Amino acid sequence: MITHLKWLCGLSLALAAPAAAGEPPTVDPGFRFPTVPADRPHARALLANALRYLGPDVRIFDAESGYPVEGWNQDPEKGLFLRSFTQLTAIGQGMEILANVAAGLCETPFLSRKDALARLSQQTRSLLKDQADPTLAADGLLGNFLDLATGERLGPLASDVELDMLADALGAPKAEAVWKALAARDWIKPREDGREAEIVRSASYGWEHFDGPLEPFADNDARRKIMDVLDRRVVMVVFVDNANLSSSLARCIGALSRPAVKDDPAAVAIRDELERFLEAQRDGYARLHDPAAGMFYFGRDATRNRLFGWRDLEGKWVDGHVDYLVNELRGPAAFVVARFGAPIDAVANLGFKLRPYATADGRTLRVLAPWEGSAFQGLGFELAMTELDRPSWRRLLSDFVAVEIDYSTRHKLPGFLSEAYSGRGTQYTGSIGIPEITVSPEPRITDAPSLYTLGPAYSVAPAAVEAFLAANWPDVSSLMTDHGPWEGFDATRRQPITFQTSAHTFSLVLGLLGTASDHMKIYLESKGMAGRLDALFPDGAGADLLSDAASAFAWDAKDRPIESGRDGPALFVRSPRIAEPGVAFVARDDAGVDLSGTVLTLRSRLKSDPVSVTIALKPVKTATNSGPHVIPTEIAIDLPRGDSGAIAIQLPAAPGLSHVKEVVLTFAKSAAGKPLDLAVLELSAAPPR
C-alpha cells in the first residue's frame, strides 16, 4: 500500500493553516466556487482539498482514454489495483466535474476551462468508441468495469466459472479432477450444486502457481486451457452503473448549455456527441426492463446472455430486480424513466420502509430506511433529480441528514456511516450503517465513518453540515493530503482509513458544488421531458380514512372475533386476548386514495399496554405490483399507553402511493396473548403545509 502522506503545510496545498487556534480554515485564492458561499469556510476547504485529487501530479486520468482510474491505492501484493481499471460511475462523475469547470462554476489553479473541455472531448470520443466495441458493450450499454492496465480498454476478468466450461476445454473426466484441485488450491469457491464457483484471485493465483493440488496439471497445454477458462474477459452490463453514467452525461450537457460556455464550438460538439451516446443506449435500457415484473433487472451477463440473479433453495435461477426505493438506484432509475420513456411502474413498484429514530434532543424522526443503513443508500452519490424542489422529499432528506449528524455527533464520528473501506485490512463493504434505521437484520459496522456522503448531505442542509464540519475539523483535516482526502476515519484506532476511490471523492466534490439538479433541469427542459420528471413526484390530495372514503374492519389470525366498530369518527378495537391482530382501512373508490407526498397523521388512545405497530400502504393491485418480487411499503411506529397525540408521518412523493387501496395496521408479535383496547381517533393524510 502507498503510505507516504504529504500533509497540508503551505500555499502549495488547498488548505492553508489557520492563523490561530479556533479560526476557520482558508482556501488558496486559486480556487473559486461561486455556488459555495464564503460563510461556509469548512465546506470550501474540504471541497478545495478534494479537487486536489484531479491535480496533475496525481495522474488520476488515463492517458489513452482520458477516463479516471478507480482510485489512488495500488498494491498488487494485497490485491489492490485501483490504478489499473475504471468504472462507469466514476467516468460520469469525473466528466461532470470537468463540465462544471468548463461552465465557470468551479475554478482550480491547475485545471483551466480550456483544459476541461479538452479532457471532456477526449473522454467523449472514448465513450463512443467503446460503446461500439462488442467486447466492451452490448445493446449500447457498457460493461461496468474497464481494465486499463495494458494501455487498451479490456472487459473485466470473469468472476465466476462453471464446471461445464472446463469440460468443454479439457474433457469431462479431466475437468472433474481439475475442478477439485482448483477448490483445494483455493482458486475457486464452489456454490449451489457444486458445478458453479466464484473465482478467487490472490497473490498465489495464476500461471506461475500451479503447485500443490494443481501440480498434476502444470504442463503448458493444460495450464493454458485452464487459465483461458478462468481468465476469460466478459461484458457485464449493470443497470445502475450505466444509469449513473447516463444521468451524469445528461448533467454534463446541462452544464455545457450554460451561457458562459454554450456557444463554444468545443462545447457544442461535446453536447452533440454525448446526446448521440445517450440515444444509442435506448435499446439496452429497454432490454433491462422486465414488463412482467414492472421493474428493471439488476443487469445482464452479455457474454453468457444471462440476467443477474441467484439460485433459490431448489436450484432454480431467480432474476434480480431493482426493487427498493431507498438506495443509490432511486435517482438513476428515475432518470432512465424520464429520459428514455421507460414505464413509470419501474419507479412505482419500488417499496420502502420508514423507521423511527430518537435524537439526542428527544425528537422522533421517521426516516426512509436504507436497506443496509448506509448514508450512501439514503442520499445517493448526488441529489440530481430535483428532489429538493419537492416539499415531501426536502423534509424526508432533511430529517435523514439530521439523523446522520445526530448519530455521528453522539458517537464522535467525523463523517457518516456509509458503504466504504472499513479500515479492516482491504475490506470494502456495504455493512457500514446506523443500526436503528437499517432494514437488513445483519450486524452493522459503526466505527468507520467516511467523508463522501457529506457532499450530498451538504446540498440538503448546508448550514448543518458546515457546523458539523467545524465541530469535527481536527479529525476531518487530519484526513487531508495533497491528493485529496482519505476515505474516512477509523474511530476505534483514531486514525485515517488510507484508501481513496474516484467515485467517492468525486461524489464529495459534486455534492459540495450542488449544481446537479439545476443541470438536470436544464437538460430535461431542453428535451421537452420536464413533464416526465414531474410525473415521478406526483402531489397527492390525501384522504380522511375515518370518513366515508374508507371502510374499516379488524381481524385476528386465530379467527378469534375482535370487537370493533365506530364511535363517531373514531374506530375502536377491543379484545381480551389477541394472537396476531390487524386493522384495515380500505378505500371505497376502486382507484384508491392518493397519498403521494402527503403527511399521514395517526392519533390513537390505547388503554392496554404500549405496542409497536406496522402500517402497510397497499396499492390497488395491477398486473405488475402484486407479485412476490415486490417489497411491501411499511411504516414502523410505537403507540404509547393513553393518547398518542398526533403522530405525523411524511410520505414521499412517489407514483407508487398515488393509488393506495388499503392502509393496514398490524401489531408486533410481543403483543400476542395480551389484551388490546385501542381507539383510532384520527387517520388522515394531507399535503404538507
mmCIF file of N, CA, C and O in Angstrom, residues 323-377:
data_model
loop_
_atom_site.group_PDB
_atom_site.id
_atom_site.type_symbol
_atom_site.label_atom_id
_atom_site.label_comp_id
_atom_site.label_asym_id
_atom_site.label_seq_id
_atom_site.Cartn_x
_atom_site.Cartn_y
_atom_site.Cartn_z
ATOM 1 N N ASP A 323 -35.621 -3.182 -6.816
ATOM 2 C CA ASP A 323 -36.929 -3.328 -6.178
ATOM 3 C C ASP A 323 -37.132 -2.479 -4.923
ATOM 4 O O ASP A 323 -38.181 -2.583 -4.279
ATOM 5 N N TYR A 324 -36.144 -1.645 -4.552
ATOM 6 C CA TYR A 324 -36.276 -0.896 -3.303
ATOM 7 C C TYR A 324 -36.003 0.579 -3.563
ATOM 8 O O TYR A 324 -35.087 0.934 -4.313
ATOM 9 N N LEU A 325 -36.789 1.445 -2.942
ATOM 10 C CA LEU A 325 -36.718 2.874 -3.220
ATOM 11 C C LEU A 325 -35.544 3.559 -2.543
ATOM 12 O O LEU A 325 -34.970 4.504 -3.085
ATOM 13 N N VAL A 326 -35.170 3.088 -1.351
ATOM 14 C CA VAL A 326 -34.215 3.844 -0.535
ATOM 15 C C VAL A 326 -32.812 3.280 -0.738
ATOM 16 O O VAL A 326 -32.229 2.642 0.136
ATOM 17 N N ASN A 327 -32.275 3.486 -1.904
ATOM 18 C CA ASN A 327 -30.884 3.133 -2.168
ATOM 19 C C ASN A 327 -30.371 3.963 -3.334
ATOM 20 O O ASN A 327 -31.076 4.820 -3.873
ATOM 21 N N GLU A 328 -29.134 3.709 -3.711
ATOM 22 C CA GLU A 328 -28.488 4.520 -4.731
ATOM 23 C C GLU A 328 -29.100 4.350 -6.111
ATOM 24 O O GLU A 328 -28.770 5.090 -7.045
ATOM 25 N N LEU A 329 -30.006 3.386 -6.275
ATOM 26 C CA LEU A 329 -30.643 3.146 -7.564
ATOM 27 C C LEU A 329 -31.792 4.106 -7.839
ATOM 28 O O LEU A 329 -32.233 4.233 -8.984
ATOM 29 N N ARG A 330 -32.309 4.778 -6.805
ATOM 30 C CA ARG A 330 -33.523 5.586 -6.958
ATOM 31 C C ARG A 330 -33.372 6.664 -8.030
ATOM 32 O O ARG A 330 -34.164 6.755 -8.966
ATOM 33 N N GLY A 331 -32.350 7.502 -7.891
ATOM 34 C CA GLY A 331 -32.167 8.593 -8.841
ATOM 35 C C GLY A 331 -31.875 8.111 -10.249
ATOM 36 O O GLY A 331 -32.503 8.573 -11.211
ATOM 37 N N PRO A 332 -30.912 7.184 -10.430
ATOM 38 C CA PRO A 332 -30.645 6.684 -11.775
ATOM 39 C C PRO A 332 -31.864 6.035 -12.441
ATOM 40 O O PRO A 332 -32.095 6.218 -13.638
ATOM 41 N N ALA A 333 -32.646 5.269 -11.679
ATOM 42 C CA ALA A 333 -33.848 4.660 -12.256
ATOM 43 C C ALA A 333 -34.833 5.731 -12.696
ATOM 44 O O ALA A 333 -35.454 5.628 -13.769
ATOM 45 N N ALA A 334 -34.987 6.781 -11.891
ATOM 46 C CA ALA A 334 -35.881 7.873 -12.262
ATOM 47 C C ALA A 334 -35.404 8.550 -13.539
ATOM 48 O O ALA A 334 -36.214 8.930 -14.402
ATOM 49 N N PHE A 335 -34.085 8.715 -13.684
ATOM 50 C CA PHE A 335 -33.579 9.347 -14.901
ATOM 51 C C PHE A 335 -33.896 8.507 -16.132
ATOM 52 O O PHE A 335 -34.322 9.035 -17.168
ATOM 53 N N VAL A 336 -33.679 7.194 -16.055
ATOM 54 C CA VAL A 336 -33.938 6.338 -17.213
ATOM 55 C C VAL A 336 -35.414 6.396 -17.602
ATOM 56 O O VAL A 336 -35.756 6.434 -18.790
ATOM 57 N N VAL A 337 -36.295 6.433 -16.619
ATOM 58 C CA VAL A 337 -37.728 6.558 -16.913
ATOM 59 C C VAL A 337 -38.007 7.894 -17.596
ATOM 60 O O VAL A 337 -38.730 7.966 -18.603
ATOM 61 N N ALA A 338 -37.428 8.978 -17.074
ATOM 62 C CA ALA A 338 -37.693 10.308 -17.630
ATOM 63 C C ALA A 338 -37.061 10.480 -19.012
ATOM 64 O O ALA A 338 -37.700 11.007 -19.935
ATOM 65 N N ARG A 339 -35.828 10.044 -19.183
ATOM 66 C CA ARG A 339 -35.110 10.297 -20.441
ATOM 67 C C ARG A 339 -35.533 9.356 -21.555
ATOM 68 O O ARG A 339 -35.675 9.748 -22.724
ATOM 69 N N PHE A 340 -35.733 8.077 -21.233
ATOM 70 C CA PHE A 340 -35.969 7.088 -22.271
ATOM 71 C C PHE A 340 -37.429 6.648 -22.362
ATOM 72 O O PHE A 340 -37.764 5.789 -23.164
ATOM 73 N N GLY A 341 -38.298 7.245 -21.535
ATOM 74 C CA GLY A 341 -39.709 6.903 -21.599
ATOM 75 C C GLY A 341 -40.014 5.501 -21.130
ATOM 76 O O GLY A 341 -41.019 4.905 -21.557
ATOM 77 N N ALA A 342 -39.178 4.945 -20.272
ATOM 78 C CA ALA A 342 -39.464 3.614 -19.726
ATOM 79 C C ALA A 342 -40.737 3.674 -18.889
ATOM 80 O O ALA A 342 -41.097 4.735 -18.358
ATOM 81 N N PRO A 343 -41.455 2.564 -18.758
ATOM 82 C CA PRO A 343 -42.701 2.581 -17.984
ATOM 83 C C PRO A 343 -42.492 3.084 -16.563
ATOM 84 O O PRO A 343 -41.520 2.704 -15.895
ATOM 85 N N ILE A 344 -43.417 3.903 -16.096
ATOM 86 C CA ILE A 344 -43.276 4.509 -14.769
ATOM 87 C C ILE A 344 -43.412 3.475 -13.661
ATOM 88 O O ILE A 344 -43.016 3.734 -12.518
ATOM 89 N N ASP A 345 -43.944 2.290 -13.993
ATOM 90 C CA ASP A 345 -44.060 1.271 -12.937
ATOM 91 C C ASP A 345 -42.697 0.837 -12.413
ATOM 92 O O ASP A 345 -42.585 0.303 -11.307
ATOM 93 N N ALA A 346 -41.625 1.090 -13.177
ATOM 94 C CA ALA A 346 -40.289 0.744 -12.699
ATOM 95 C C ALA A 346 -39.896 1.563 -11.476
ATOM 96 O O ALA A 346 -39.021 1.167 -10.714
ATOM 97 N N VAL A 347 -40.541 2.712 -11.278
ATOM 98 C CA VAL A 347 -40.364 3.505 -10.065
ATOM 99 C C VAL A 347 -41.528 3.278 -9.107
ATOM 100 O O VAL A 347 -41.344 3.171 -7.898
ATOM 101 N N ALA A 348 -42.736 3.174 -9.653
ATOM 102 C CA ALA A 348 -43.922 2.999 -8.804
ATOM 103 C C ALA A 348 -43.869 1.717 -7.985
ATOM 104 O O ALA A 348 -44.416 1.659 -6.871
ATOM 105 N N ASN A 349 -43.213 0.693 -8.485
ATOM 106 C CA ASN A 349 -43.187 -0.594 -7.789
ATOM 107 C C ASN A 349 -42.041 -0.734 -6.789
ATOM 108 O O ASN A 349 -41.802 -1.826 -6.272
ATOM 109 N N LEU A 350 -41.330 0.359 -6.523
ATOM 110 C CA LEU A 350 -40.240 0.309 -5.543
ATOM 111 C C LEU A 350 -40.811 0.497 -4.144
ATOM 112 O O LEU A 350 -41.338 1.555 -3.811
ATOM 113 N N GLY A 351 -40.722 -0.541 -3.323
ATOM 114 C CA GLY A 351 -41.205 -0.447 -1.950
ATOM 115 C C GLY A 351 -40.222 0.294 -1.067
ATOM 116 O O GLY A 351 -39.080 0.562 -1.447
ATOM 117 N N PHE A 352 -40.659 0.640 0.131
ATOM 118 C CA PHE A 352 -39.771 1.314 1.081
ATOM 119 C C PHE A 352 -40.257 1.097 2.501
ATOM 120 O O PHE A 352 -41.397 0.690 2.741
ATOM 121 N N LYS A 353 -39.372 1.373 3.457
ATOM 122 C CA LYS A 353 -39.684 1.317 4.885
ATOM 123 C C LYS A 353 -39.377 2.676 5.507
ATOM 124 O O LYS A 353 -38.401 3.335 5.142
ATOM 125 N N LEU A 354 -40.205 3.071 6.448
ATOM 126 C CA LEU A 354 -39.946 4.245 7.285
ATOM 127 C C LEU A 354 -39.702 3.759 8.702
ATOM 128 O O LEU A 354 -40.505 2.999 9.252
ATOM 129 N N ARG A 355 -38.567 4.185 9.271
ATOM 130 C CA ARG A 355 -38.204 3.743 10.614
ATOM 131 C C ARG A 355 -38.053 4.949 11.540
ATOM 132 O O ARG A 355 -37.582 6.012 11.112
ATOM 133 N N PRO A 356 -38.406 4.790 12.834
ATOM 134 C CA PRO A 356 -38.236 5.901 13.780
ATOM 135 C C PRO A 356 -36.813 5.960 14.313
ATOM 136 O O PRO A 356 -36.152 4.933 14.494
ATOM 137 N N TYR A 357 -36.352 7.166 14.581
ATOM 138 C CA TYR A 357 -35.035 7.375 15.183
ATOM 139 C C TYR A 357 -35.188 8.429 16.267
ATOM 140 O O TYR A 357 -35.715 9.520 16.013
ATOM 141 N N ALA A 358 -34.732 8.115 17.467
ATOM 142 C CA ALA A 358 -34.824 9.047 18.597
ATOM 143 C C ALA A 358 -33.545 9.875 18.666
ATOM 144 O O ALA A 358 -32.451 9.329 18.829
ATOM 145 N N THR A 359 -33.664 11.177 18.538
ATOM 146 C CA THR A 359 -32.499 12.060 18.557
ATOM 147 C C THR A 359 -32.094 12.386 19.988
ATOM 148 O O THR A 359 -32.850 12.168 20.944
ATOM 149 N N ALA A 360 -30.911 12.958 20.116
ATOM 150 C CA ALA A 360 -30.395 13.294 21.445
ATOM 151 C C ALA A 360 -31.249 14.333 22.143
ATOM 152 O O ALA A 360 -31.305 14.381 23.381
ATOM 153 N N ASP A 361 -31.942 15.173 21.374
ATOM 154 C CA ASP A 361 -32.762 16.217 21.995
ATOM 155 C C ASP A 361 -34.207 15.781 22.214
ATOM 156 O O ASP A 361 -35.075 16.604 22.486
ATOM 157 N N GLY A 362 -34.482 14.493 22.080
ATOM 158 C CA GLY A 362 -35.792 13.959 22.430
ATOM 159 C C GLY A 362 -36.803 13.901 21.308
ATOM 160 O O GLY A 362 -37.935 13.464 21.518
ATOM 161 N N ARG A 363 -36.439 14.282 20.113
ATOM 162 C CA ARG A 363 -37.362 14.186 18.987
ATOM 163 C C ARG A 363 -37.374 12.768 18.416
ATOM 164 O O ARG A 363 -36.419 12.007 18.585
ATOM 165 N N THR A 364 -38.457 12.418 17.729
ATOM 166 C CA THR A 364 -38.514 11.188 16.964
ATOM 167 C C THR A 364 -38.642 11.557 15.499
ATOM 168 O O THR A 364 -39.621 12.201 15.094
ATOM 169 N N LEU A 365 -37.642 11.191 14.707
ATOM 170 C CA LEU A 365 -37.659 11.439 13.274
ATOM 171 C C LEU A 365 -37.940 10.124 12.560
ATOM 172 O O LEU A 365 -37.284 9.114 12.830
ATOM 173 N N ARG A 366 -38.907 10.144 11.682
ATOM 174 C CA ARG A 366 -39.247 8.945 10.913
ATOM 175 C C ARG A 366 -38.662 9.109 9.521
ATOM 176 O O ARG A 366 -39.105 9.949 8.746
ATOM 177 N N VAL A 367 -37.660 8.288 9.237
ATOM 178 C CA VAL A 367 -36.893 8.492 8.013
ATOM 179 C C VAL A 367 -37.012 7.291 7.087
ATOM 180 O O VAL A 367 -37.283 6.165 7.515
ATOM 181 N N LEU A 368 -36.794 7.552 5.814
ATOM 182 C CA LEU A 368 -36.694 6.479 4.844
ATOM 183 C C LEU A 368 -35.496 5.618 5.205
ATOM 184 O O LEU A 368 -34.380 6.110 5.332
ATOM 185 N N ALA A 369 -35.726 4.338 5.377
ATOM 186 C CA ALA A 369 -34.698 3.439 5.916
ATOM 187 C C ALA A 369 -33.908 2.782 4.797
ATOM 188 O O ALA A 369 -34.466 2.029 3.989
ATOM 189 N N PRO A 370 -32.590 3.028 4.731
ATOM 190 C CA PRO A 370 -31.762 2.304 3.763
ATOM 191 C C PRO A 370 -31.702 0.820 4.124
ATOM 192 O O PRO A 370 -31.727 0.460 5.294
ATOM 193 N N TRP A 371 -31.586 -0.013 3.113
ATOM 194 C CA TRP A 371 -31.591 -1.452 3.372
ATOM 195 C C TRP A 371 -30.448 -1.843 4.294
ATOM 196 O O TRP A 371 -30.603 -2.648 5.192
ATOM 197 N N GLU A 372 -29.273 -1.219 4.080
ATOM 198 C CA GLU A 372 -28.116 -1.537 4.913
ATOM 199 C C GLU A 372 -27.763 -0.406 5.871
ATOM 200 O O GLU A 372 -26.691 -0.425 6.482
ATOM 201 N N GLY A 373 -28.627 0.560 6.019
ATOM 202 C CA GLY A 373 -28.378 1.643 6.958
ATOM 203 C C GLY A 373 -27.373 2.661 6.485
ATOM 204 O O GLY A 373 -26.989 3.572 7.226
ATOM 205 N N SER A 374 -26.911 2.535 5.249
ATOM 206 C CA SER A 374 -25.829 3.353 4.717
ATOM 207 C C SER A 374 -26.309 4.735 4.297
ATOM 208 O O SER A 374 -27.345 4.872 3.634
ATOM 209 N N ALA A 375 -25.535 5.762 4.639
ATOM 210 C CA ALA A 375 -25.867 7.120 4.206
ATOM 211 C C ALA A 375 -25.884 7.214 2.688
ATOM 212 O O ALA A 375 -26.673 7.974 2.103
ATOM 213 N N PHE A 376 -25.040 6.466 2.033
ATOM 214 C CA PHE A 376 -24.988 6.438 0.577
ATOM 215 C C PHE A 376 -26.312 5.970 -0.005
ATOM 216 O O PHE A 376 -26.792 6.502 -1.013
ATOM 217 N N GLN A 377 -26.940 4.986 0.624
ATOM 218 C CA GLN A 377 -28.215 4.493 0.117
ATOM 219 C C GLN A 377 -29.332 5.500 0.345
ATOM 220 O O GLN A 377 -30.288 5.568 -0.428
#
